[in-house]
Short mmCIF file of C-alpha atoms and ligand atoms in Angstrom, two decimals:
data_model
loop_
_atom_site.label_atom_id
_atom_site.label_comp_id
_atom_site.label_asym_id
_atom_site.label_seq_id
_atom_site.Cartn_x
_atom_site.Cartn_y
_atom_site.Cartn_z
CA MET A 1 31.11 129.32 184.92
CA ARG A 2 32.23 131.96 186.54
CA HIS A 3 30.00 135.49 186.70
CA PRO A 4 31.73 138.73 187.49
CA LEU A 5 30.86 140.49 190.51
CA VAL A 6 30.69 144.27 191.19
CA MET A 7 30.74 145.42 194.68
CA GLY A 8 30.44 148.99 195.66
CA ASN A 9 32.09 149.85 199.52
CA TRP A 10 30.88 153.13 199.98
CA LYS A 11 33.49 152.71 203.31
CA LEU A 12 32.44 155.88 205.94
CA ASN A 13 30.61 158.22 203.22
CA GLY A 14 26.99 158.83 203.24
CA SER A 15 23.62 159.61 204.36
CA LYS A 16 20.41 159.01 204.26
CA GLN A 17 19.70 161.16 202.16
CA ILE A 18 22.98 160.09 199.52
CA THR A 19 21.78 156.48 200.38
CA LYS A 20 18.54 156.70 198.95
CA GLU A 21 19.30 159.15 195.68
CA LEU A 22 22.67 156.39 195.09
CA ILE A 23 20.34 153.36 194.93
CA GLU A 24 17.85 155.15 193.02
CA GLY A 25 20.49 156.42 190.52
CA LEU A 26 22.24 152.55 190.27
CA ARG A 27 18.37 151.54 189.65
CA LYS A 28 17.84 153.66 186.79
CA GLU A 29 21.41 153.33 185.22
CA LEU A 30 21.44 150.00 185.71
CA SER A 31 17.47 148.61 184.46
CA GLY A 32 18.11 146.02 182.25
CA VAL A 33 22.06 145.15 183.01
CA ASP A 34 22.63 141.60 183.12
CA GLY A 35 25.59 138.83 183.09
CA CYS A 36 27.25 140.39 185.90
CA GLY A 37 26.42 140.26 190.13
CA VAL A 38 26.06 143.82 191.23
CA ALA A 39 26.41 144.33 195.30
CA ILE A 40 26.38 147.65 197.60
CA ALA A 41 27.91 147.90 200.96
CA PRO A 42 26.95 151.22 202.33
CA PRO A 43 27.75 151.94 206.43
CA ALA A 44 25.85 149.45 208.74
CA ILE A 45 23.80 152.07 210.32
CA TYR A 46 22.25 152.64 206.39
CA LEU A 47 21.78 148.78 205.84
CA ASP A 48 17.86 148.83 206.47
CA LEU A 49 17.42 151.53 204.47
CA ALA A 50 19.51 150.59 201.76
CA LYS A 51 17.71 146.83 201.77
CA HIS A 52 14.30 148.66 201.06
CA ALA A 53 15.76 150.67 198.79
CA ILE A 54 17.37 147.63 196.44
CA SER A 55 13.82 146.07 196.65
CA GLY A 56 12.92 144.19 193.47
CA SER A 57 16.25 145.51 192.18
CA HIS A 58 19.09 143.07 190.82
CA ILE A 59 21.40 144.77 193.57
CA ALA A 60 22.53 143.11 196.33
CA LEU A 61 23.12 144.11 200.04
CA GLY A 62 26.45 143.81 201.49
CA ALA A 63 28.36 145.00 204.94
CA GLN A 64 31.75 146.55 205.14
CA ASN A 65 32.74 144.30 208.82
CA VAL A 66 31.39 141.99 211.15
CA ASP A 67 32.30 140.71 214.44
CA VAL A 68 33.89 137.24 215.10
CA ASN A 69 30.88 136.90 218.28
CA LEU A 70 27.43 136.19 217.53
CA SER A 71 25.52 138.03 220.59
CA GLY A 72 26.94 139.02 224.18
CA ALA A 73 28.93 141.88 225.48
CA PHE A 74 30.73 143.16 223.06
CA THR A 75 29.98 146.97 222.65
CA GLY A 76 29.78 148.21 219.15
CA GLU A 77 29.93 145.49 217.19
CA THR A 78 27.50 143.86 214.86
CA SER A 79 26.98 140.18 214.23
CA ALA A 80 26.79 138.54 211.18
CA ASP A 81 23.46 137.00 212.23
CA MET A 82 22.28 140.95 212.54
CA LEU A 83 23.71 141.49 208.90
CA LYS A 84 21.46 138.52 207.62
CA ASP A 85 18.42 139.63 209.96
CA VAL A 86 18.72 142.95 207.36
CA GLY A 87 18.96 141.48 204.26
CA ALA A 88 22.52 141.68 204.23
CA LYS A 89 24.68 139.02 201.52
CA TYR A 90 28.03 139.95 200.45
CA ILE A 91 30.27 140.51 203.74
CA ILE A 92 33.54 142.09 203.16
CA ILE A 93 36.59 141.19 205.63
CA GLY A 94 40.19 141.89 206.14
CA HIS A 95 40.01 145.26 204.14
CA SER A 96 43.27 146.61 204.62
CA GLU A 97 41.73 149.78 206.18
CA ARG A 98 40.83 146.98 209.24
CA ARG A 99 44.02 145.30 209.07
CA THR A 100 45.93 148.95 208.93
CA TYR A 101 43.37 151.03 211.35
CA HIS A 102 42.44 148.26 213.83
CA LYS A 103 45.31 145.94 213.67
CA GLU A 104 43.27 142.84 212.80
CA SER A 105 44.97 140.04 211.32
CA ASP A 106 45.50 137.08 209.75
CA GLU A 107 44.25 134.30 212.36
CA PHE A 108 41.16 136.72 213.49
CA ILE A 109 40.31 137.43 209.64
CA ALA A 110 39.85 133.79 209.04
CA LYS A 111 37.49 133.35 212.50
CA LYS A 112 35.74 136.20 210.68
CA PHE A 113 35.83 134.36 207.57
CA ALA A 114 34.37 131.18 209.39
CA VAL A 115 31.05 133.00 211.14
CA VAL A 116 30.37 134.24 207.88
CA LYS A 117 30.19 131.02 206.04
CA GLU A 118 28.07 129.53 209.20
CA ALA A 119 26.04 132.00 208.88
CA GLY A 120 25.27 131.16 205.08
CA LEU A 121 26.47 134.49 203.87
CA VAL A 122 29.28 135.53 201.59
CA PRO A 123 32.55 136.54 202.82
CA VAL A 124 34.34 139.28 200.79
CA LEU A 125 38.34 138.61 201.52
CA CYS A 126 40.34 140.98 201.30
CA ILE A 127 43.91 140.46 200.37
CA GLY A 128 46.69 142.42 199.26
CA GLU A 129 50.72 143.49 199.24
CA THR A 130 51.73 146.74 200.72
CA ASP A 131 53.81 149.53 198.59
CA ALA A 132 57.00 148.37 200.58
CA GLU A 133 56.36 144.54 200.26
CA ASN A 134 55.88 145.13 196.78
CA GLU A 135 59.03 147.07 196.20
CA ALA A 136 60.63 143.87 198.22
CA GLY A 137 58.93 141.76 195.23
CA LYS A 138 56.91 139.87 198.67
CA THR A 139 53.62 140.54 197.10
CA GLU A 140 52.91 136.01 196.43
CA GLU A 141 54.23 136.03 199.66
CA VAL A 142 51.48 137.97 201.27
CA CYS A 143 49.19 136.97 198.93
CA ALA A 144 49.68 133.20 199.96
CA ARG A 145 50.06 134.31 203.69
CA GLN A 146 46.82 135.84 203.79
CA ILE A 147 44.85 133.49 201.77
CA ASP A 148 46.76 130.38 204.03
CA ALA A 149 44.96 131.92 207.42
CA VAL A 150 41.67 130.36 205.84
CA LEU A 151 42.96 127.17 203.73
CA GLU A 152 44.87 125.83 206.79
CA THR A 153 41.95 126.54 209.23
CA GLN A 154 39.29 125.77 207.03
CA GLY A 155 39.99 123.67 203.82
CA ALA A 156 39.90 125.01 200.38
CA ALA A 157 36.41 123.82 200.59
CA ALA A 158 35.70 126.95 202.37
CA PHE A 159 36.17 128.94 199.26
CA GLU A 160 33.18 127.37 197.55
CA GLY A 161 30.97 130.15 196.95
CA ALA A 162 32.94 132.29 198.23
CA VAL A 163 35.07 135.89 197.10
CA ILE A 164 38.37 137.10 196.78
CA ALA A 165 39.03 140.73 196.42
CA TYR A 166 42.93 141.43 195.76
CA GLU A 167 43.49 144.71 196.71
CA PRO A 168 46.98 145.48 196.24
CA VAL A 169 47.13 148.70 199.37
CA TRP A 170 49.12 150.79 197.77
CA ALA A 171 46.62 151.06 194.69
CA ILE A 172 43.51 151.92 197.25
CA GLY A 173 42.35 155.52 196.59
CA THR A 174 45.53 156.75 195.32
CA GLY A 175 44.23 156.64 191.54
CA LYS A 176 47.18 154.49 190.95
CA SER A 177 45.47 151.38 189.56
CA ALA A 178 47.46 148.02 189.11
CA THR A 179 47.89 147.34 185.11
CA PRO A 180 45.83 144.69 183.91
CA ALA A 181 48.75 142.77 183.39
CA GLN A 182 49.89 143.34 186.90
CA ALA A 183 46.58 142.01 188.39
CA GLN A 184 46.00 139.42 186.05
CA ALA A 185 49.45 138.43 187.10
CA VAL A 186 48.34 138.11 191.29
CA HIS A 187 44.77 136.91 190.16
CA LYS A 188 46.39 133.87 188.61
CA PHE A 189 49.08 133.06 191.38
CA ILE A 190 45.80 132.98 193.99
CA ARG A 191 43.94 130.80 191.83
CA ASP A 192 47.41 128.31 191.36
CA HIS A 193 47.57 128.57 195.15
CA ILE A 194 43.91 127.66 195.71
CA ALA A 195 43.77 125.14 192.99
CA LYS A 196 46.99 123.54 194.96
CA LYS A 197 44.55 122.15 197.18
CA ASP A 198 41.87 121.72 195.05
CA ALA A 199 41.43 123.16 191.16
CA ALA A 200 37.43 122.94 191.07
CA ILE A 201 37.13 125.10 193.89
CA ALA A 202 39.77 127.56 192.26
CA GLN A 203 38.18 127.75 189.21
CA GLN A 204 34.41 128.94 190.59
CA VAL A 205 36.17 130.85 193.42
CA ILE A 206 35.54 134.80 192.14
CA ILE A 207 38.57 137.04 191.93
CA GLN A 208 37.79 140.47 191.91
CA TYR A 209 40.28 143.08 191.58
CA GLY A 210 40.19 147.01 194.10
CA GLY A 211 42.23 149.63 193.89
CA SER A 212 41.14 153.00 192.37
CA VAL A 213 38.86 151.05 189.65
CA ASN A 214 37.49 153.83 187.66
CA ASP A 215 34.89 154.38 184.37
CA LYS A 216 37.84 154.68 182.71
CA ASN A 217 40.38 151.05 183.14
CA ALA A 218 37.82 149.01 184.35
CA ALA A 219 36.99 147.76 181.20
CA GLU A 220 40.55 146.94 179.98
CA LEU A 221 41.03 145.02 183.48
CA PHE A 222 38.14 142.88 182.97
CA THR A 223 39.70 141.50 179.66
CA GLN A 224 41.76 139.65 181.89
CA PRO A 225 40.90 136.27 182.31
CA ASP A 226 41.27 136.15 186.15
CA ILE A 227 39.66 139.55 187.18
CA ASP A 228 35.75 138.78 187.77
CA GLY A 229 34.31 142.22 188.77
CA ALA A 230 35.88 144.62 190.88
CA LEU A 231 35.30 145.62 194.07
CA VAL A 232 35.01 149.69 194.38
CA GLY A 233 35.63 152.42 196.59
CA GLY A 234 35.62 156.13 195.47
CA ALA A 235 33.74 154.97 192.05
CA SER A 236 31.29 153.34 193.64
CA LEU A 237 29.77 156.49 195.42
CA LYS A 238 29.11 158.15 191.89
CA ALA A 239 25.98 156.10 190.51
CA ASP A 240 27.04 156.71 186.80
CA ALA A 241 30.69 155.92 187.45
CA PHE A 242 29.79 152.77 189.14
CA ALA A 243 26.47 152.02 186.17
CA VAL A 244 29.36 151.93 183.82
CA ILE A 245 32.11 149.73 185.85
CA VAL A 246 29.30 147.69 186.31
CA LYS A 247 28.33 147.71 182.00
CA ALA A 248 32.11 146.87 181.71
CA ALA A 249 32.24 143.43 183.41
CA ALA A 250 29.25 142.43 182.33
CA ALA A 251 29.98 143.31 178.51
CA ALA A 252 33.32 141.43 178.87
CA LYS A 253 31.51 138.32 180.47
CA ASN A 254 29.49 138.26 177.54
CA ALA A 255 32.48 138.94 174.78
O1 LIG B 301 37.27 148.61 198.99
C1 LIG B 301 37.57 149.34 198.18
C2 LIG B 301 38.93 149.31 198.01
O2 LIG B 301 39.72 149.65 199.06
C3 LIG B 301 39.32 150.33 196.32
O3 LIG B 301 39.42 152.09 196.75
P1 LIG B 301 39.46 152.76 195.88
O4 LIG B 301 38.18 152.40 194.61
O5 LIG B 301 38.71 154.64 196.63
O6 LIG B 301 40.80 152.44 195.62
#
């Protein structure tokens, strides 16, 4: 039985003060909420502060990126072991903003996937098509290619305990979420694609939806059978809105 996971990706937002206040707000709003995994991914520089602030709660810590190297002359990078050392569990890789602004390839992201798994952490592999690819009817082709980069190098077993976030690029930060039916169709395609290699692995993999998820549209998205929570950007910066999303996922799970 899969549990949903709602994860907040703070992106390049926050400060020491905001980190403390946002987590304090989340702890209050989420007290007693059960049935849904919750994680936050603040900027790397605030991970240690966040780890202390979530202490004793059921909020897990995530990171927004990782390097493929574990140590050495790689100025400005952060390794999987370092993320583990500060208490991060869920590591976002392949986010479209990194694919676009940092030119990260499918192969490079697959290497990150392997490094994260090797460290005993949980990769949150972001995949999804651009607006142009969507218009051209290439959604499934793009998602398959992005998953295959891992499947073909590490096998289906690599997805055991892993998380996939389907984030159509056209829905990210635009206020234009995919409809529940649109998202469900792609999530089912992703699960079926992995099932061709290993049905049991496909059944347990968490597939989050991401892209303009908010406190208004979350509940309906979570009614879909293959949508297992969400990767939330903008709405994760407000404790009350993020808590509504978490509660919606928990309610859908318990329904
Ligand atoms: O990682 C989160 C996604 O990029 C979604 O961002 P958004 O909720 O602001 O659209």
